[in-house]
Coordinates of C-alpha atoms in Angstrom, one line a residue:
X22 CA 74.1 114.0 99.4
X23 CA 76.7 111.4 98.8
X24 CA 79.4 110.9 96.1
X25 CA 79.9 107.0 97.2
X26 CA 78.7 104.4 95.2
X27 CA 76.2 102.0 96.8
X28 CA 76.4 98.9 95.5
X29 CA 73.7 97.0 97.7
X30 CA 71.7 95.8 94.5
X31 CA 72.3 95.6 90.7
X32 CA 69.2 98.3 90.4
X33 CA 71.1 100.9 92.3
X34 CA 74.6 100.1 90.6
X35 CA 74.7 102.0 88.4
X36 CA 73.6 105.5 90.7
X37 CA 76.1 107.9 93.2
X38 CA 74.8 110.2 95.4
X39 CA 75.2 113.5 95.5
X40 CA 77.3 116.2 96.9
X41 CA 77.5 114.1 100.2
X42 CA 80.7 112.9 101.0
X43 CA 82.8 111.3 98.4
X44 CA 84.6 110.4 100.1
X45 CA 85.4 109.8 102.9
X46 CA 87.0 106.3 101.4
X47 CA 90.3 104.0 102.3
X48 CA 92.7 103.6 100.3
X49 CA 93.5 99.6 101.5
X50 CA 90.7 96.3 102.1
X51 CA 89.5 96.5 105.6
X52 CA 90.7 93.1 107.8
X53 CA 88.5 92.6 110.3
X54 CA 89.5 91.6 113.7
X55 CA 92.1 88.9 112.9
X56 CA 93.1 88.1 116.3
X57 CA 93.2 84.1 115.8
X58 CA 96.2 85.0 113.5
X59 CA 98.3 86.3 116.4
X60 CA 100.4 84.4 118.7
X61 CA 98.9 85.2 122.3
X62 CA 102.7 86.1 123.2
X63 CA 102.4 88.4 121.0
X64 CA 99.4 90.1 121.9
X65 CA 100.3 92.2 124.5
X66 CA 103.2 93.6 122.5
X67 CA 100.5 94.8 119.8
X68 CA 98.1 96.3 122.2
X69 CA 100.9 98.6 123.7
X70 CA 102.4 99.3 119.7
X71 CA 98.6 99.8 119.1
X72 CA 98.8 102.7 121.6
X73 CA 101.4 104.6 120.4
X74 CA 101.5 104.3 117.0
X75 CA 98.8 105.7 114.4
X76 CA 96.4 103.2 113.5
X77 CA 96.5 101.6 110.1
X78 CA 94.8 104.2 107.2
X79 CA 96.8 107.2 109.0
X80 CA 94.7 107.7 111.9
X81 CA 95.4 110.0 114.9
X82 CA 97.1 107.4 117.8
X83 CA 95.1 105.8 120.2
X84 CA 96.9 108.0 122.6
X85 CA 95.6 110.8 121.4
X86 CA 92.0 109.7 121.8
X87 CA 93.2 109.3 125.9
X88 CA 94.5 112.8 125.7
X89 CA 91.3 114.4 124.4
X90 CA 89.3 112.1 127.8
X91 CA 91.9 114.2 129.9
X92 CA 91.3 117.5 128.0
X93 CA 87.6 117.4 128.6
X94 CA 88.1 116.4 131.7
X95 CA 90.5 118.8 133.2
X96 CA 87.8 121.6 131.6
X97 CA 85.2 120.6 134.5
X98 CA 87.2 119.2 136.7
X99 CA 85.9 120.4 140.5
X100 CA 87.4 122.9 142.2
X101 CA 86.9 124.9 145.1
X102 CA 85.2 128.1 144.9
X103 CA 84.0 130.7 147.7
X104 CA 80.5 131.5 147.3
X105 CA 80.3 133.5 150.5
X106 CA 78.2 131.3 152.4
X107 CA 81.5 129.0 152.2
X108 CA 83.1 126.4 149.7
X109 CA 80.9 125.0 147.4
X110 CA 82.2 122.9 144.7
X111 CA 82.0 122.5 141.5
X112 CA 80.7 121.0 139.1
X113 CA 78.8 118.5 141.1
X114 CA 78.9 115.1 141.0
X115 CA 76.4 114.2 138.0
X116 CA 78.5 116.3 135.7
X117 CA 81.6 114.6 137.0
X118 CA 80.2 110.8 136.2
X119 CA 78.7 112.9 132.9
X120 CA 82.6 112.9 132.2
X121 CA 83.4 109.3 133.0
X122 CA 80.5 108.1 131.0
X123 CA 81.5 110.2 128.4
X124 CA 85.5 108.6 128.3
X125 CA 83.8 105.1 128.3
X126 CA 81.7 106.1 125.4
X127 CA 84.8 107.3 123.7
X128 CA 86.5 104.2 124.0
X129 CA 83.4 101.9 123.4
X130 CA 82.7 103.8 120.1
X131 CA 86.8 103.7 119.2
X132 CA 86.6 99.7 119.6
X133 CA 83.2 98.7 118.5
X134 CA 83.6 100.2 115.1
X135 CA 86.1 98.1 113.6
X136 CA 84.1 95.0 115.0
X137 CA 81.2 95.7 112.7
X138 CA 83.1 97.2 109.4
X139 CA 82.9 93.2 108.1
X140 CA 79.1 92.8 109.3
X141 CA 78.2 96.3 107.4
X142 CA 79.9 95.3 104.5
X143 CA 78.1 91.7 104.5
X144 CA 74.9 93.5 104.5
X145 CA 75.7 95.4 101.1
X146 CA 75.9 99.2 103.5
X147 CA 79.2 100.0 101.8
X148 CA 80.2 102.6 99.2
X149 CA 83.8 103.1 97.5
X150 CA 86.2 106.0 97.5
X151 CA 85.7 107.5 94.0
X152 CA 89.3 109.8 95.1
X153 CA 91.0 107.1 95.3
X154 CA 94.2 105.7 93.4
X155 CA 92.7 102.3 94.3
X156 CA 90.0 102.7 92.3
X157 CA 89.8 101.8 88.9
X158 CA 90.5 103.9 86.3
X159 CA 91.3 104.8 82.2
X160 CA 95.0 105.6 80.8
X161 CA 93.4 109.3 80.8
X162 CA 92.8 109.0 84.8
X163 CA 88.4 108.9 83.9
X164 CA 86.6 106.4 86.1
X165 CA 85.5 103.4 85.1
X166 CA 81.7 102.6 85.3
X167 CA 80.7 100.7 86.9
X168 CA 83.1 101.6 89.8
X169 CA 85.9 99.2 91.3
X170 CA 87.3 99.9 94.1
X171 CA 87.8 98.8 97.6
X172 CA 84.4 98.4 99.9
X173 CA 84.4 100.6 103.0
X174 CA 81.4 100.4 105.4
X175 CA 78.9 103.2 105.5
X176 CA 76.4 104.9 107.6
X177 CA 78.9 104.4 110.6
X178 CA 77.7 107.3 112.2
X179 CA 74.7 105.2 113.3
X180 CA 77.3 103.1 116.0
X181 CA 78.6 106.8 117.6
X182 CA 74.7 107.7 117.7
X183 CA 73.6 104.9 119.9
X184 CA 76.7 105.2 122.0
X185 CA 75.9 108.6 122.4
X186 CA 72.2 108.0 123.1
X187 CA 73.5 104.9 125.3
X188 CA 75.8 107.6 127.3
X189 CA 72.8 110.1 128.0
X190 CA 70.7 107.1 129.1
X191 CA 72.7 105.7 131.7
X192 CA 73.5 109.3 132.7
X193 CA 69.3 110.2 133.4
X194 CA 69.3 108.5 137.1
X195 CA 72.8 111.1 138.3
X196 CA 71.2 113.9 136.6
X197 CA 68.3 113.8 139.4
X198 CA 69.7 112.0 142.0
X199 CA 69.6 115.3 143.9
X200 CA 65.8 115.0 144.1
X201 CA 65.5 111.4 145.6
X202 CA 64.9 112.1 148.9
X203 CA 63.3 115.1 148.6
X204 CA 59.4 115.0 148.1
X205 CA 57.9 113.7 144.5
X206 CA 56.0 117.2 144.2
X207 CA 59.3 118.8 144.4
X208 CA 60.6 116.8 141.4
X209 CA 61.2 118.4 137.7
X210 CA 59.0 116.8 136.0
X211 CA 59.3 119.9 133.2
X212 CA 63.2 119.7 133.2
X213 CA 62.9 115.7 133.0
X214 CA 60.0 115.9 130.3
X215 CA 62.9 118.0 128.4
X216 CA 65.6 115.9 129.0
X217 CA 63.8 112.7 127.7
X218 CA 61.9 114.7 124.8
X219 CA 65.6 115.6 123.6
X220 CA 67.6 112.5 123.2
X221 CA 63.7 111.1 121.4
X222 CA 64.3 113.7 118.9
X223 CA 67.6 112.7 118.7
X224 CA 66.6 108.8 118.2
X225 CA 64.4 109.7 115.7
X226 CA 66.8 111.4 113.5
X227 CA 69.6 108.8 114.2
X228 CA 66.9 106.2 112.9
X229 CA 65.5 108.6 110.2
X230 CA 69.4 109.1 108.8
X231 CA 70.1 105.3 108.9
X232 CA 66.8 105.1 106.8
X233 CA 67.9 107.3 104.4
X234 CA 71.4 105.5 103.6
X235 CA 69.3 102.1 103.4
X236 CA 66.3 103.5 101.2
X237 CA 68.5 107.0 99.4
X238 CA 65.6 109.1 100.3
X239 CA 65.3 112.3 98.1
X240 CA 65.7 116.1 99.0
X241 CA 62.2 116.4 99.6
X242 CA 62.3 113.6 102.1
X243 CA 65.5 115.1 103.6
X244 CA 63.9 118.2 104.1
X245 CA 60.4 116.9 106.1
X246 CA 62.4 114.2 108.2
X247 CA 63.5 116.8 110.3
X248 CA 60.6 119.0 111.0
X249 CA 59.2 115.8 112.0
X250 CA 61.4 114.4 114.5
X251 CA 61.6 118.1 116.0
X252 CA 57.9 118.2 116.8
X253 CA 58.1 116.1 120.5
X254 CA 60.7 119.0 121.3
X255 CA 58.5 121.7 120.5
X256 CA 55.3 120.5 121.7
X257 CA 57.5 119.7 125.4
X258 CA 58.8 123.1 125.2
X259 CA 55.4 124.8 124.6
X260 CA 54.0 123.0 127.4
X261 CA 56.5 124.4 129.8
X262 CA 55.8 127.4 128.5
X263 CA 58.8 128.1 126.7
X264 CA 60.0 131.9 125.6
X265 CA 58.9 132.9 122.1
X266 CA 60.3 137.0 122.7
X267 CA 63.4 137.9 121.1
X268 CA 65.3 141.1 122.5
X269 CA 65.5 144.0 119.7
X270 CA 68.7 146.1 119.2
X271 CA 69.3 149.1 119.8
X272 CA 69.0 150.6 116.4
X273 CA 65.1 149.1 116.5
X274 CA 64.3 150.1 120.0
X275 CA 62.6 153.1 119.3
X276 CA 60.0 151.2 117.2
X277 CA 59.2 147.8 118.5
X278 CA 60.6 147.9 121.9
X279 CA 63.2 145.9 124.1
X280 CA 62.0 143.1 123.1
X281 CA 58.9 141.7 120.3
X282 CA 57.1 138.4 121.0
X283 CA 57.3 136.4 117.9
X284 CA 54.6 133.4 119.3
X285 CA 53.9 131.1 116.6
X286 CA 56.6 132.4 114.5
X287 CA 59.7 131.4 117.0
X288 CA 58.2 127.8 116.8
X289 CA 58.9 127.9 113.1
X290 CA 62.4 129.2 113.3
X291 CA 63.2 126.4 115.5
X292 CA 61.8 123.9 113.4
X293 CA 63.8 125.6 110.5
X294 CA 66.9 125.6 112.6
X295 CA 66.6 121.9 112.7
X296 CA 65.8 121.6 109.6
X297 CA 69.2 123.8 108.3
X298 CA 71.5 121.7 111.3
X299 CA 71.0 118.3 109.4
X300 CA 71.4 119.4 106.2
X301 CA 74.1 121.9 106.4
X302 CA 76.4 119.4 107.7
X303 CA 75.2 116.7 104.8
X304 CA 76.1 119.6 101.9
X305 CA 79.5 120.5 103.4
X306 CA 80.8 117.1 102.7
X307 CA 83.1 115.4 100.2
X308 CA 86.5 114.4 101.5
X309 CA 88.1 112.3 104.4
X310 CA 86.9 113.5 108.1
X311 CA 85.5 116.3 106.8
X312 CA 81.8 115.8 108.3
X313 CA 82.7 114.2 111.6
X314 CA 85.4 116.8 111.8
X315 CA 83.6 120.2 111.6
X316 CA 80.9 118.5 113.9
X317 CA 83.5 118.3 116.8
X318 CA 84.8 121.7 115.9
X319 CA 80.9 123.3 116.6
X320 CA 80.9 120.7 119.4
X321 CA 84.0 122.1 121.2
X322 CA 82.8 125.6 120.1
X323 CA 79.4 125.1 122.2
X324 CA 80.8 123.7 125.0
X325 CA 83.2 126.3 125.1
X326 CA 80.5 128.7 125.2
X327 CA 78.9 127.2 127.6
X328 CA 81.6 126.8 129.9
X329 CA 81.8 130.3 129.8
X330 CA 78.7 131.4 130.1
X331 CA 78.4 129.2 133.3
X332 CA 81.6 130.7 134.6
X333 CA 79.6 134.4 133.5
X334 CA 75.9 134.4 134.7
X335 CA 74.8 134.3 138.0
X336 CA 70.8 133.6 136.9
X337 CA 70.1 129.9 137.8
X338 CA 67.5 129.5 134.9
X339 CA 70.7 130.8 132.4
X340 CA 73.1 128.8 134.4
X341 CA 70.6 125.6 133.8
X342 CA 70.0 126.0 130.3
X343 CA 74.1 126.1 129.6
X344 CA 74.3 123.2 132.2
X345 CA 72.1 121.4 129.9
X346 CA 73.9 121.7 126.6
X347 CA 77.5 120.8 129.0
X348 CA 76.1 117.6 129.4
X349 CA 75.1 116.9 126.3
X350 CA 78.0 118.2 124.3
X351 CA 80.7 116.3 126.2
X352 CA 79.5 112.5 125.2
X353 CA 78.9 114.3 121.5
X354 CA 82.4 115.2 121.7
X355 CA 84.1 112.0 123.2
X356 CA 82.1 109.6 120.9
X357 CA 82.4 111.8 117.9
X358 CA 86.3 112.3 118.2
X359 CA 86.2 108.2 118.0
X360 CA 84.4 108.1 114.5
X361 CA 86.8 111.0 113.5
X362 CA 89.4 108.4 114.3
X363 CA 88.3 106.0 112.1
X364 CA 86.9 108.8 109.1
X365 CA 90.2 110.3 109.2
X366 CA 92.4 110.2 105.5
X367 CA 92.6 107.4 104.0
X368 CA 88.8 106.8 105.9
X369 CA 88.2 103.2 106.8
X370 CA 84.6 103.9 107.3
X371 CA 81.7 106.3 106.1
X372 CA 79.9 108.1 108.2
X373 CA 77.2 107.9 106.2
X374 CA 73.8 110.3 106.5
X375 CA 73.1 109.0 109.8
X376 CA 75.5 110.9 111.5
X377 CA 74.8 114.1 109.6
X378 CA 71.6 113.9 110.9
X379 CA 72.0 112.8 114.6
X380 CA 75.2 115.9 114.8
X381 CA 72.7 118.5 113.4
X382 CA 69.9 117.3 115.7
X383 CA 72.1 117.6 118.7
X384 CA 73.2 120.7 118.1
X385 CA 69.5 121.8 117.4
X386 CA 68.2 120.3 120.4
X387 CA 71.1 121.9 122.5
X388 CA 70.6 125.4 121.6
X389 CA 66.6 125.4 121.4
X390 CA 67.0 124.0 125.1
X391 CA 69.5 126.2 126.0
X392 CA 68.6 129.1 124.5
X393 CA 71.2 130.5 122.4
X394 CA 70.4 129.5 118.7
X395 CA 71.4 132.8 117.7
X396 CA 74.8 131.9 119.2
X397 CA 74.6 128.2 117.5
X398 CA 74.1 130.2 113.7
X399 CA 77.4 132.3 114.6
X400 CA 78.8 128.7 114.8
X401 CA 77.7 127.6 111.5
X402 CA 79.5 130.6 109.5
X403 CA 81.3 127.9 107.0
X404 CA 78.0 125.8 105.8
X405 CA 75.9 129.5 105.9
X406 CA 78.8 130.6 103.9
X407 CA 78.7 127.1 101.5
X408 CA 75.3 127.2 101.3
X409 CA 75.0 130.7 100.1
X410 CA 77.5 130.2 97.5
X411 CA 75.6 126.8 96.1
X412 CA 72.0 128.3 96.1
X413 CA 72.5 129.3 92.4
X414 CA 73.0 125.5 91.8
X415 CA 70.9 124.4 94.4
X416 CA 67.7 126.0 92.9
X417 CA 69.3 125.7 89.0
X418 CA 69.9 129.0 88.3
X419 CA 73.1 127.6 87.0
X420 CA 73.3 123.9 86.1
X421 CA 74.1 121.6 89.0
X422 CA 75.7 118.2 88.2
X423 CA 74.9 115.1 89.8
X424 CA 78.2 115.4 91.7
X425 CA 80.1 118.2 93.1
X426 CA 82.8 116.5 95.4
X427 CA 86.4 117.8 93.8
X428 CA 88.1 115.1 92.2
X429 CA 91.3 113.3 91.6
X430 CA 94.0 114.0 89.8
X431 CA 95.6 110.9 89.3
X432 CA 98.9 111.8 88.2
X433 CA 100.1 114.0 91.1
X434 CA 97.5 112.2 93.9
X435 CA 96.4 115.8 94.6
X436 CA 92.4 116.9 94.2
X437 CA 91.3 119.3 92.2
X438 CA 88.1 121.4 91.7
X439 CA 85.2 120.0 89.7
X440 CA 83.4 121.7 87.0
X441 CA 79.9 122.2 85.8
X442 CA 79.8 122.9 82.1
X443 CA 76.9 125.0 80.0
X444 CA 76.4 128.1 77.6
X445 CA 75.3 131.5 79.4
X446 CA 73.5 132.6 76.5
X447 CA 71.2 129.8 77.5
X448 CA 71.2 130.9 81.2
X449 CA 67.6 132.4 82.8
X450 CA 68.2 136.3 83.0
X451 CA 68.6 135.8 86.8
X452 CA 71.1 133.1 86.1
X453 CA 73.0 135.3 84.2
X454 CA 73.0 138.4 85.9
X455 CA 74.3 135.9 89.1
X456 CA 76.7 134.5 86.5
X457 CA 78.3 137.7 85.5
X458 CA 78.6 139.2 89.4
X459 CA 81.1 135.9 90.1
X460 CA 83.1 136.5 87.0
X461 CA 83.5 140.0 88.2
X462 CA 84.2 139.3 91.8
X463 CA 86.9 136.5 91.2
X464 CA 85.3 134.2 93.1
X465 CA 85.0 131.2 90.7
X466 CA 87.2 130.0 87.6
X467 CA 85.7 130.1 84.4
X468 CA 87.3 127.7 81.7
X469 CA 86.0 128.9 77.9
X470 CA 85.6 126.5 75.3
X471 CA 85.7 126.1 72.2
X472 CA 81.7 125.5 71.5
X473 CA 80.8 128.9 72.9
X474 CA 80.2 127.0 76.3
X475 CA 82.6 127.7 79.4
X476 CA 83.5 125.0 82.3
X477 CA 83.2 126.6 85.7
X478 CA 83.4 125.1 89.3
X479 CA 81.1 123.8 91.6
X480 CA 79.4 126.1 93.9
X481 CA 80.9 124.5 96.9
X482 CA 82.8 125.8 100.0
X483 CA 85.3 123.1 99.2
X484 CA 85.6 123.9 95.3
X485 CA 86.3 127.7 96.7
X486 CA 89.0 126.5 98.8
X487 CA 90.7 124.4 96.6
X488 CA 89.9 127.7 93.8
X489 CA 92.1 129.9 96.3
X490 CA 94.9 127.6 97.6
X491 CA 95.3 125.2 94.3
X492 CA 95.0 121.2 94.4
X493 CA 96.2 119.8 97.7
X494 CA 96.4 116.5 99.2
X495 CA 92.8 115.0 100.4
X496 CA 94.7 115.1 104.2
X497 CA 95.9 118.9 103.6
X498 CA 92.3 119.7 102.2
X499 CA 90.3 118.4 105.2
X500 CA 92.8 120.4 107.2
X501 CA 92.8 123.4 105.5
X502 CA 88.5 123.6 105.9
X503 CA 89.0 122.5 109.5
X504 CA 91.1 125.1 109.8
X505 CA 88.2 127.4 108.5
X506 CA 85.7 126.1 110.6
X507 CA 88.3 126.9 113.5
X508 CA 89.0 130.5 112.8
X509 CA 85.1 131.1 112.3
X510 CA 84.3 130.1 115.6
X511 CA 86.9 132.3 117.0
X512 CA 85.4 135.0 115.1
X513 CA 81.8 133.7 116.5
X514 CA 83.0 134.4 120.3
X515 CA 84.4 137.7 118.9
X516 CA 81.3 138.9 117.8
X517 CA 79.1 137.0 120.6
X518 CA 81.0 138.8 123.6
X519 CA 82.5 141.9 122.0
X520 CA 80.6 143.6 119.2
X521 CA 77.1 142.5 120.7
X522 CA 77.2 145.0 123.3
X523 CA 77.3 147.6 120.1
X524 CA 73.8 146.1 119.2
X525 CA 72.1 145.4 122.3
X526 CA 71.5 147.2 125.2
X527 CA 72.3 143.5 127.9
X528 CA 74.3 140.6 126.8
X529 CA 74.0 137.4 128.4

């Protein structure tokens, strides 16, 4: 869902997207690479400005994007360890050029963007900023239809995709090189089969999202895309004979067991899981950064976790699995902190469905792989949580506008919460009954008017936040659900490492 205006021909004018971010818009004209402007004397005294200063549109530094390389690096750097058959180190080598590749990617994605902004924009993939001041508007602060504003690229994402799959690619030959000179029959085929079958479901969901921006596929569409582009993972993980049991807790033990094999069942759930990934990140969207944002968030939160869970288990199958999602999540990070970069208030690009759906698929792939998915949900807390709260719009109960992004306030430059407006009379008796319990619990604002018809908010995570703190700046409100995101993943490795071992009898 999107709340940018594409303009790419006069028949879709006139239409916005919904829910899907808004914005994520700048607030100046994008310039291109205008280098032929420049004295060359002059160049090298830009470059090294360039560095240390934020980048036009209020960017982090390009200094900060080198400190993140370093961060990442320093959290697998090798170091000695006794194993007690002497010093082995670690990580090994793949991992370590897993890292390099993963800074060059960072810095390929930071620089290539703005390089095709221009081209994007010639080819009619652009939307415009409806929360910005720079976009046209009446004495009363309404928009003006058909919308004027400044053009900013969309469906981004797709360049930090292919860098990403570009990354993974050229890491394949390290991540075996161990096995060159042993004997072909000793090879992985089953862990290579894997590795390959993930970054293909991956393409296909980086292709499938670029579709959708191009063609503004409906929900329906939305929904199949990524049931499809899971099946090569599942049909590779059946044929190695992937787990379908699920270990029971304590409470259930005495009636099904330690653990209960769910079979066909646990193939669904994973093709759900996928399913929920994409789209979760695509609803919880509306403001500057925010997408790209709480994907490196659940990013750094898995590779946390799996950092620690390598540093935890002494079972190589376990210590493979999380080795799997470290190399996966370190390129997702470095590439994705670049299109933060460039997303970031006032955004200078859009990252557009594409990315939605390649970050949802990764994470997906990662945790079906590795096999903690139940982990990955404790991740997601904040779109569970905004996707809960929508569902009475989501499937009408209440009436759902064509756009729930919070908007504008052109006066103060702060954004506010958007409403929906209808009668409750007219409600279904479900609708009201759900209607009633979030008058009495506070936890929306309810404008009466004069008709007999009330104006309440949008069911949105960002609505509820804006509900609770008051309008904010469109910087301040990215932070502020960033912030959210943050603190639920804390909680996430509180519950995963300290009130699991109330439920089950072994945690892993």
């Amino acid at each position: 869902t999107t709340t940018m205006v594409e303009t790419r021909s006069s028949r879709r004018s006139s239409r916005r997207r919904t829910d899907k971010g808004a914005a994520t818009g700048a607030g100046q004209k994008p310039t291109g690479d205008r280098k032929d402007q420049m004295p060359s004397a002059n160049v090298a005294a830009a470059a090294a400005a360039a560095a240390v200063a934020p980048a036009e549109g209020g960017g982090p530094p390009i200094w900060l994007t080198a400190a993140v390389i370093c961060a990442t690096s320093a959290a697998v750097v090798p170091s000695a360890k006794y194993s007690g058959q002497g010093i082995k180190i670690w990580p090994p080598a793949p991992l370590c050029v897993n890292v390099i590749l993963s800074g060059l990617g960072c810095l390929g994605t930071l620089f290539v963007i703005p390089h095709f902004r221009e081209k994007f924009i010639k080819a009619r993939l652009y939307g415009i900023d409806l929360n910005k001041t720079t976009t046209k508007r009446d004495k009363d602060g309404v928009l003006i239809r058909p919308y004027n504003g400044i053009k900013v690229p969309e469906a981004m994402g797709v360049i930090s995709g292919m860098m990403f799959l570009v990354v993974m690619f050229l890491y394949i030959p390290f991540a075996f090189a161990s096995h060159y000179t042993k004997p072909k029959e000793d090879f992985p085929h089953n862990k290579l089969t894997e590795f390959v079958a993930a970054l293909l479901s991956i393409a296909c969901m980086c292709f499938l999202g670029f579709a959708d921006n191009v063609l503004d596929l409906r929900w329906r569409h939305k929904l199949l895309l990524p049931s499809a582009a899971t099946l090569p993972l599942l049909m590779v993980y059946w044929v190695n004979g992937g787990v379908t049991f699920v270990t029971v807790p304590n409470i259930l033990i005495p009636i099904l067991g330690r653990v209960i094999n769910l079979g066909f069942l646990y193939y669904i759930y994973m093709g759900m899981l996928a399913v929920f990934c994409t789209n979760a990140i695509n609803i919880l969207a509306g403001v500057n950064g925010l997408e790209a944002g709480q994907s490196l968030v659940i990013g750094v939160s898995i590779l946390l976790n799996s950092l620690l869970q390598l540093s935890r288990l002494t079972n190589p199958a376990g210590r493979e699995n999380h080795m799997f999602a470290v190399v996966f999540m370190i390129p997702f990070i470095t590439t994705t902190f670049s299109l933060t970069y460039h997303n970031w208030y006032p955004s200078r690009v859009f990252v557009g469905d594409t990315f939605c759906y390649f970050a949802g698929m990764t994470f997906a792939v990662v945790a079906i792989l590795g096999h903690f998915s139940k982990t990955l949900l404790l991740f997601f807390i904040p779109q569970i949580a905004n996707f809960l709260y929508s569902c009475p719009q989501l499937f009408k109960l209440i009436p759902c506008p064509r756009h729930r992004m919070p908007s504008l306030d052109s006066k103060t430059g702060k954004i506010g919460m958007s409403y929906c407006e209808f009668k409750p009379s007219e409600l279904s008796t479900l609708g009201r009954i759900i209607y009633g319990v979030l008058t009495k619990l506070h936890m929306v604002k309810v404008i009466p008017q004069k008709d007999g018809s009330v104006k309440m908010n949008n069911l949105t995570l960002i609505n509820w936040t804006l509900f609770v703190f008051g309008p904010m700046r469109e910087d301040w409100l990215t932070i502020s659900l960033l912030t959210e995101q943050t603190l639920c993943s804390i909680l996430a490795f509180v519950i995963r490492y300290k009130l699991a071992a109330l439920l089950y009898q072994v945690v892993e």
